[in-house]
Coordinates of C-alpha atoms in Angstrom, one line a residue:
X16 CA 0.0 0.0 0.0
X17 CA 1.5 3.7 -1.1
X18 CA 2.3 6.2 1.6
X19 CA -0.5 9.2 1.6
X20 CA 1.2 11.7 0.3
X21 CA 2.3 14.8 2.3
X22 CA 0.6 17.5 2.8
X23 CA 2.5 21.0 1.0
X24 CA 3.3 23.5 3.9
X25 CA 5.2 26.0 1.7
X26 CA 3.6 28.5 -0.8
X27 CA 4.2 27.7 -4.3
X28 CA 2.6 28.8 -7.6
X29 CA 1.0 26.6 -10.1
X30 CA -0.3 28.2 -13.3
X31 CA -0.2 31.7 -11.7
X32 CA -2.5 30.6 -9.2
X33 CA -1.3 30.0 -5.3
X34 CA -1.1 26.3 -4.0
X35 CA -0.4 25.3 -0.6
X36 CA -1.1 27.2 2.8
X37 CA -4.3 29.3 2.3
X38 CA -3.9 33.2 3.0
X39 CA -4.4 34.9 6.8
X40 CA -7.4 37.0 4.8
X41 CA -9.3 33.4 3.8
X42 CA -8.8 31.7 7.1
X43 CA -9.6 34.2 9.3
X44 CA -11.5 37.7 10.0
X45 CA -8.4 39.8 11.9
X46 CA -5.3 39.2 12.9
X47 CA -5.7 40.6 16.6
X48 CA -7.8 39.7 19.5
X49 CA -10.1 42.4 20.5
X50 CA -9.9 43.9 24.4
X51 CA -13.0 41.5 25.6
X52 CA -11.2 38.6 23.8
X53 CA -7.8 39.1 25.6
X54 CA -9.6 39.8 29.0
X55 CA -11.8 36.7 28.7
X56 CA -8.6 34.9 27.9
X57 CA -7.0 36.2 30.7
X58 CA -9.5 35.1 32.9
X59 CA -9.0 32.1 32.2
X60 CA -5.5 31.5 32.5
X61 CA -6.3 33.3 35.7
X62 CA -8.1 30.5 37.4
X63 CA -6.2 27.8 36.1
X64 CA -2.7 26.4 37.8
X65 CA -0.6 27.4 39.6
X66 CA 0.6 30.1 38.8
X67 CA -2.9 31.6 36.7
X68 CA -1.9 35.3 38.0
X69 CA 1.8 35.2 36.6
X70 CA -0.1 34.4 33.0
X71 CA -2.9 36.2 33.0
X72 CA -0.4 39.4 33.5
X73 CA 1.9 37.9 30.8
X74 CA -1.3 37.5 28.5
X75 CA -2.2 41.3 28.9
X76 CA 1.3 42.9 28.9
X77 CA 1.2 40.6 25.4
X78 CA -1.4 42.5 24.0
X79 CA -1.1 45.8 25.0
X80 CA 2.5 46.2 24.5
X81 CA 2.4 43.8 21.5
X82 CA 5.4 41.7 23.1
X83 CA 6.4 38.3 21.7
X84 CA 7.1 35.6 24.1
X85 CA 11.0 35.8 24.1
X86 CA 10.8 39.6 25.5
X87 CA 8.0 39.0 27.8
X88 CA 11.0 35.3 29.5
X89 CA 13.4 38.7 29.1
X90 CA 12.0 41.3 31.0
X91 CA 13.8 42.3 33.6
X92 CA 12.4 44.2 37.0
X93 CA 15.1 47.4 36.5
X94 CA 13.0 48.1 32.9
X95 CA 9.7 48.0 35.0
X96 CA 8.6 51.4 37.1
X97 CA 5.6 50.7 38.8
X98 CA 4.9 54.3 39.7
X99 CA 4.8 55.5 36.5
X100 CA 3.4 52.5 35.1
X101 CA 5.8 52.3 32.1
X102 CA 7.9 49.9 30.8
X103 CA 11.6 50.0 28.9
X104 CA 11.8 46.9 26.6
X105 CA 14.4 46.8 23.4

């Protein structure tokens, strides 16, 4: 019995036309979550393990500072003021 064959997972052009992983536009509405989204997310991570306040914060400095994971594992406290509410990231 033949293998299945493999699914393509790179874009590539047949005839002009495009073949392979479907564009952000036809799978999906947006490319953000709106602010009831991200709190209702937050929420949950909230009320789930141990450590469900760590996330939730890390889930909403994500998406209002538009931080990727690697910065939010880099932060450090000296680029935090929590007087002035403002954060120094590079």
């Amino acid at each position: 019995m033949p293998a299945a064959p493999k699914p393509v997972l790179r874009t590539v052009s047949k005839d002009g036309k495009r073949v392979g992983r479907p564009k952000n536009t036809d799978v999906r509405v947006r490319e953000h979550l709106m602010p009831g989204e991200v709190e209702a997310l937050a929420t949950a991570a909230k009320e789930r393990g141990r450590y469900g306040q760590r996330d939730a914060l890390a889930i909403r400095m994500a998406a209002r500072h538009g931080f990727r994971v690697s910065e939010l594992c880099e932060l450090r406290w000296d680029q935090v003021d929590l007087r002035r509410r403002t954060d120094w990231s590079t």
